[in-house]
PDB file of C-alpha atoms in Angstrom:
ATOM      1  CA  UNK G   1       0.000   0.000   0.000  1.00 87.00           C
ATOM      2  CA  UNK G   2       2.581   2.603   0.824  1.00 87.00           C
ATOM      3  CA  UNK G   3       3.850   2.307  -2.943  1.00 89.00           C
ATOM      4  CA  UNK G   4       0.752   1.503  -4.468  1.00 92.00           C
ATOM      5  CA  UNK G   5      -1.643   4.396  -2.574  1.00 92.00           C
ATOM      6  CA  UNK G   6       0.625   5.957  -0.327  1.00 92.00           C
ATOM      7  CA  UNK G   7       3.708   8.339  -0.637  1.00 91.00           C
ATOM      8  CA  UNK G   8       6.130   6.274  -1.963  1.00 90.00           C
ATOM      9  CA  UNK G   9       5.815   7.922  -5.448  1.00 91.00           C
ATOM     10  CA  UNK G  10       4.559  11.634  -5.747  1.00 87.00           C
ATOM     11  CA  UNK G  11       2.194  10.591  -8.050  1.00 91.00           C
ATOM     12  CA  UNK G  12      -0.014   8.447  -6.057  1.00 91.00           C
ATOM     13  CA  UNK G  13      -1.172  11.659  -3.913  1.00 92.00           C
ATOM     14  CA  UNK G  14      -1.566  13.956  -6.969  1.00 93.00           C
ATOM     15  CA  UNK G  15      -4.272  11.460  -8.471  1.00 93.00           C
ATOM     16  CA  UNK G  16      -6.448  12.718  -5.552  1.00 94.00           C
ATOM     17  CA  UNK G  17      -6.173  16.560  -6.345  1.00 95.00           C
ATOM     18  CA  UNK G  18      -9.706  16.342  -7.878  1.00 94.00           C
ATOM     19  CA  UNK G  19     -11.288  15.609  -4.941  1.00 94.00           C
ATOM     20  CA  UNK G  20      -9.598  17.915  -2.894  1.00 95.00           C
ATOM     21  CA  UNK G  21     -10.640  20.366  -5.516  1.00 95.00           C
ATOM     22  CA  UNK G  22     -14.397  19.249  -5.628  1.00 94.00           C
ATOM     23  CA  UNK G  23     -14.401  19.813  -1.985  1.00 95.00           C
ATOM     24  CA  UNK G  24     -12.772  23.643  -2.740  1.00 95.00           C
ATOM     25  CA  UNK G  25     -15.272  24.458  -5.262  1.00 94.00           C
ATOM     26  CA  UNK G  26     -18.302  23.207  -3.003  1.00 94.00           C
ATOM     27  CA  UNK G  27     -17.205  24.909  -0.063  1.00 95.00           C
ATOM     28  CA  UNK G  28     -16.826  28.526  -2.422  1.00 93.00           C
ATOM     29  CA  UNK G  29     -20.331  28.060  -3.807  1.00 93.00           C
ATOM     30  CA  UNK G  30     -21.596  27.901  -0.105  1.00 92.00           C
ATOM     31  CA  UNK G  31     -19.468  30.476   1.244  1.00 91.00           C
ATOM     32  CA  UNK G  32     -21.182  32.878  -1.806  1.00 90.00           C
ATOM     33  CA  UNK G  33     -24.614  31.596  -0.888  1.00 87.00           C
ATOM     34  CA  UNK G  34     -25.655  28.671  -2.924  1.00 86.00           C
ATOM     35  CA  UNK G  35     -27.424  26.086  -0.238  1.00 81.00           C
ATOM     36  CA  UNK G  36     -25.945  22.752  -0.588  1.00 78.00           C
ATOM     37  CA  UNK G  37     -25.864  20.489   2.805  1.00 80.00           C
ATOM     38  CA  UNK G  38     -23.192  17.721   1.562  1.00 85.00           C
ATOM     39  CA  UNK G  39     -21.802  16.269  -0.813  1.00 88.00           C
ATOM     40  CA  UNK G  40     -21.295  12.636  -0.739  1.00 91.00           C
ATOM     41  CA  UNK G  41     -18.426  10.263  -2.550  1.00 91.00           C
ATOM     42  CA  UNK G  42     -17.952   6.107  -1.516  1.00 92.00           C
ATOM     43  CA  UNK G  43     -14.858   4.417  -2.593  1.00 91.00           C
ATOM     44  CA  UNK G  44     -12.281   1.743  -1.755  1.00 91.00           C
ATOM     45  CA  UNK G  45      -9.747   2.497   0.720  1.00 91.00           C
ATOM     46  CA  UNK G  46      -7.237   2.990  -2.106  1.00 93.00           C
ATOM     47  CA  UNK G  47      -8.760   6.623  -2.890  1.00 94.00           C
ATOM     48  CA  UNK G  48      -8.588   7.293   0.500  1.00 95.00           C
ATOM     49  CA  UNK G  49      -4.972   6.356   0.843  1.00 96.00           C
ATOM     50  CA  UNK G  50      -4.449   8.677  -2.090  1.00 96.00           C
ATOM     51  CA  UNK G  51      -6.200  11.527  -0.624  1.00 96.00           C
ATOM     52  CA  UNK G  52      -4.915  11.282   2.878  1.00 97.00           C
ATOM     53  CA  UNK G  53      -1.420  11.322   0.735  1.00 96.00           C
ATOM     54  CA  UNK G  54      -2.443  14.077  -1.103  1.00 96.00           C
ATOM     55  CA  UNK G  55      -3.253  15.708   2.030  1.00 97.00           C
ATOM     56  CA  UNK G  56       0.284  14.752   3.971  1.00 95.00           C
ATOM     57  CA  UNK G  57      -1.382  13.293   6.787  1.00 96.00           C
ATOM     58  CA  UNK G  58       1.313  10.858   8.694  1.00 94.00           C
ATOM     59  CA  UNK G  59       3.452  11.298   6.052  1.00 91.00           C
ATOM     60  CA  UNK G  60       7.117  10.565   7.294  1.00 90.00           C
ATOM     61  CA  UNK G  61      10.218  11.720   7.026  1.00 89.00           C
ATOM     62  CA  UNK G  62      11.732   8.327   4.999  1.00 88.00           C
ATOM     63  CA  UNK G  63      10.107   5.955   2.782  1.00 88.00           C
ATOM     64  CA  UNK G  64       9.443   2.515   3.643  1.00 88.00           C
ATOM     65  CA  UNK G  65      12.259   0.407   2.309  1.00 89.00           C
ATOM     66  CA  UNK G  66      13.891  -3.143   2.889  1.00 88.00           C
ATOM     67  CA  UNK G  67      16.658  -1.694   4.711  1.00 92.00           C
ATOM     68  CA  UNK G  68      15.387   0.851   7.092  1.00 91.00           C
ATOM     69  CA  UNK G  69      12.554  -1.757   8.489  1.00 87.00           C
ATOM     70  CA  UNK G  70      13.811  -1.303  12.129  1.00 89.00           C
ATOM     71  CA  UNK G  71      13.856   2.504  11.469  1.00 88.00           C
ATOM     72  CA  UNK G  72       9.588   2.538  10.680  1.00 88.00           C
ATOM     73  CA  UNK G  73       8.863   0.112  12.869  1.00 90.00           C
ATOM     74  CA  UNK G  74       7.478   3.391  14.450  1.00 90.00           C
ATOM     75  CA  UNK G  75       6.352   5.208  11.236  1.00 90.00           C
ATOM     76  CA  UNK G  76       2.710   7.544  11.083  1.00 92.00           C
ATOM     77  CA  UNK G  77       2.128   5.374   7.582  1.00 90.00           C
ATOM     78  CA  UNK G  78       0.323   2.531   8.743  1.00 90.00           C
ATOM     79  CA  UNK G  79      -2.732   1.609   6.598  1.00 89.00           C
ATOM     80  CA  UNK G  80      -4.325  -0.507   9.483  1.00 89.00           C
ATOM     81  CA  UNK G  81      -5.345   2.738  11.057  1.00 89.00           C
ATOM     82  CA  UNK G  82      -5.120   4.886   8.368  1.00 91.00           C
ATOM     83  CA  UNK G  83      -7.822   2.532   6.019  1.00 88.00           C
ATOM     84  CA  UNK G  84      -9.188   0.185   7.656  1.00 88.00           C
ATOM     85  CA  UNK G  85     -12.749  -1.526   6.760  1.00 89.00           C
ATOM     86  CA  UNK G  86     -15.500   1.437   6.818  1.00 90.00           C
ATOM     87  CA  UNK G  87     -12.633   4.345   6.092  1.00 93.00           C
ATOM     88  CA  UNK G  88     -14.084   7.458   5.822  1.00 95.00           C
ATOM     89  CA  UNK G  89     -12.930  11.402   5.425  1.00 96.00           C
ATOM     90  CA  UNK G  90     -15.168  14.202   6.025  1.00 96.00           C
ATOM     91  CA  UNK G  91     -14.383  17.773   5.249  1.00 97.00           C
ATOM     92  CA  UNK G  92     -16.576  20.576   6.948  1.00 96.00           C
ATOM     93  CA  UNK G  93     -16.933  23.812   6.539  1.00 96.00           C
ATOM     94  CA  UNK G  94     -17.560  26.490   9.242  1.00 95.00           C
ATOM     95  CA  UNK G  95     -18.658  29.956   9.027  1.00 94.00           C
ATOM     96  CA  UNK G  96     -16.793  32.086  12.104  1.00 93.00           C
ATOM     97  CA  UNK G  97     -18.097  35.388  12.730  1.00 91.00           C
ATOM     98  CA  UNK G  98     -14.830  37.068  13.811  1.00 86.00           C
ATOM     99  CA  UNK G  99     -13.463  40.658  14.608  1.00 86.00           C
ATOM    100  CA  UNK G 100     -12.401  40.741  10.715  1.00 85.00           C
ATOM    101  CA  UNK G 101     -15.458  39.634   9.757  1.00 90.00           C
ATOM    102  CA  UNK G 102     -16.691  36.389   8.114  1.00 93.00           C
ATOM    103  CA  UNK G 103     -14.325  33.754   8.191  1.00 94.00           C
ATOM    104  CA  UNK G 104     -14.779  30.144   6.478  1.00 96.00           C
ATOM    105  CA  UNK G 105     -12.385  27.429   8.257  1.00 96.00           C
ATOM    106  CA  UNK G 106     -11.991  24.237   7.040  1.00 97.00           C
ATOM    107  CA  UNK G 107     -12.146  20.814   9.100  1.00 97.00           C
ATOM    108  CA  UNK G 108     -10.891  17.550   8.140  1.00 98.00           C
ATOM    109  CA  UNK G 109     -11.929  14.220  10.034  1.00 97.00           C
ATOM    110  CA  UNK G 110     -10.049  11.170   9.314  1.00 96.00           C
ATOM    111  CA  UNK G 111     -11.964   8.245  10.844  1.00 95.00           C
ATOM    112  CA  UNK G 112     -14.215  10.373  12.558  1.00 95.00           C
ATOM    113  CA  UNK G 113     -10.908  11.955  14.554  1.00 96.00           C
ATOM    114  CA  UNK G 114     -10.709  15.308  14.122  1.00 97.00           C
ATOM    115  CA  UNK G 115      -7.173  15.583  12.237  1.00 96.00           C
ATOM    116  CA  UNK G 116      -4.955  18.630  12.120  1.00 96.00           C
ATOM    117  CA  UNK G 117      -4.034  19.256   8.285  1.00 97.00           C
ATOM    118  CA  UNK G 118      -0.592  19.412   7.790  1.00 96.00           C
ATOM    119  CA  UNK G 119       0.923  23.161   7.376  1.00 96.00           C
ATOM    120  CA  UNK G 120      -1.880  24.864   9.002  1.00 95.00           C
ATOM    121  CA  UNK G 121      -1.700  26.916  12.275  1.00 91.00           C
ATOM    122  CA  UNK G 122      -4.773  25.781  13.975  1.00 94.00           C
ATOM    123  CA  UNK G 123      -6.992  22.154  13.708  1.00 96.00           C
ATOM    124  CA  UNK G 124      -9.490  24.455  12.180  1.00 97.00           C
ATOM    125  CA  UNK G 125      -8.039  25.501   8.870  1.00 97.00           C
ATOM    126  CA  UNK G 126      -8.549  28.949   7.659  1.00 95.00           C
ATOM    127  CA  UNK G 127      -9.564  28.679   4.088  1.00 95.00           C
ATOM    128  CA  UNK G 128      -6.713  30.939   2.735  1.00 95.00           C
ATOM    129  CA  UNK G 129      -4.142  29.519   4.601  1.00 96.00           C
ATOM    130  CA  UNK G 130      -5.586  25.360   3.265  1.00 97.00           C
ATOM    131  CA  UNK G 131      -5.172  26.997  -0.479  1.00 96.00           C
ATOM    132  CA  UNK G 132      -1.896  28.544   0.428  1.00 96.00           C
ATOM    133  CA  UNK G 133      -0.628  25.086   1.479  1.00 97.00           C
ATOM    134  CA  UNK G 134      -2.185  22.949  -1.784  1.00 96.00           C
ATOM    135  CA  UNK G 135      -1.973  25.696  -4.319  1.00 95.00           C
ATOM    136  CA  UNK G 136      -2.089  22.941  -6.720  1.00 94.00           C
ATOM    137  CA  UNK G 137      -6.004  22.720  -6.088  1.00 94.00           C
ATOM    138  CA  UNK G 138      -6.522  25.493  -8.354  1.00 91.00           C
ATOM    139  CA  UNK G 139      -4.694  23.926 -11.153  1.00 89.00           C
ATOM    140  CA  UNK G 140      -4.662  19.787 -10.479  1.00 87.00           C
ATOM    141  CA  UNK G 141      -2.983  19.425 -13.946  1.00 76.00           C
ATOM    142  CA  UNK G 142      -2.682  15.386 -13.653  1.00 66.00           C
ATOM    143  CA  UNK G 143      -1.540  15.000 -17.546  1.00 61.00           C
TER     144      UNK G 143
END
């Protein structure tokens, strides 16, 4: 799995940039008014592998080799709690009323756990700041 739908190869995680950018797109329509409650996808755990790649979540700092097995033994990659049977990811979107104004955060669930995205300041993820940190959203050129 780590080669096949995790981050052994850089191109296993940009497969899932559509989906991240779904997700963008949804949560700008809302955020300019258009009344959706959810949107709703159900795949194997190899997409979610992919988007949780995508994503960086317990991505570490070497890859999973042959020789370094006694190095991971403690690795974040582990698929058994990463995508197990009934995997699921849920992004949510929350409207703060702040000083500033109006401010749409971003929350990511991974197995129902509330899951800090990688590269942002706080769990809940201003929307500015997720973009800054996956600027390839806007583009997901996969050819």
């Amino acid at each position: 799995y780590f080669w096949v739908d995790g981050p052994g190869y850089s191109v296993t995680g940009q497969q899932a940039c559509v989906l991240a950018r779904d997700m963008v797109d949804t949560f700008r329509n809302i955020s300019m008014g258009m009344d959706r409650r959810g949107t709703f996808y159900f795949t194997h755990s190899g997409t979610i592998l992919k988007l949780l790649t995508f994503l960086r979540i317990n991505q570490d700092d070497s890859t999973l080799r042959s020789d370094n097995v006694m190095e991971m033994m403690t690795r974040s990659w582990r698929t058994s709690t990463m995508g197990p049977f009934g995997a699921n990811v849920a992004f949510v979107l929350e409207k703060c009323e702040e000083e500033q104004g109006v401010v749409w955060r971003v929350g990511l669930w991974v197995n129902e756990v509330l899951t800090i995205i990688p590269g942002c300041e706080e769990v809940w993820c201003r929307m500015e700041e997720f973009l800054q940190i996956f600027p390839e959203i806007e583009n997901c050129d996969f050819d």
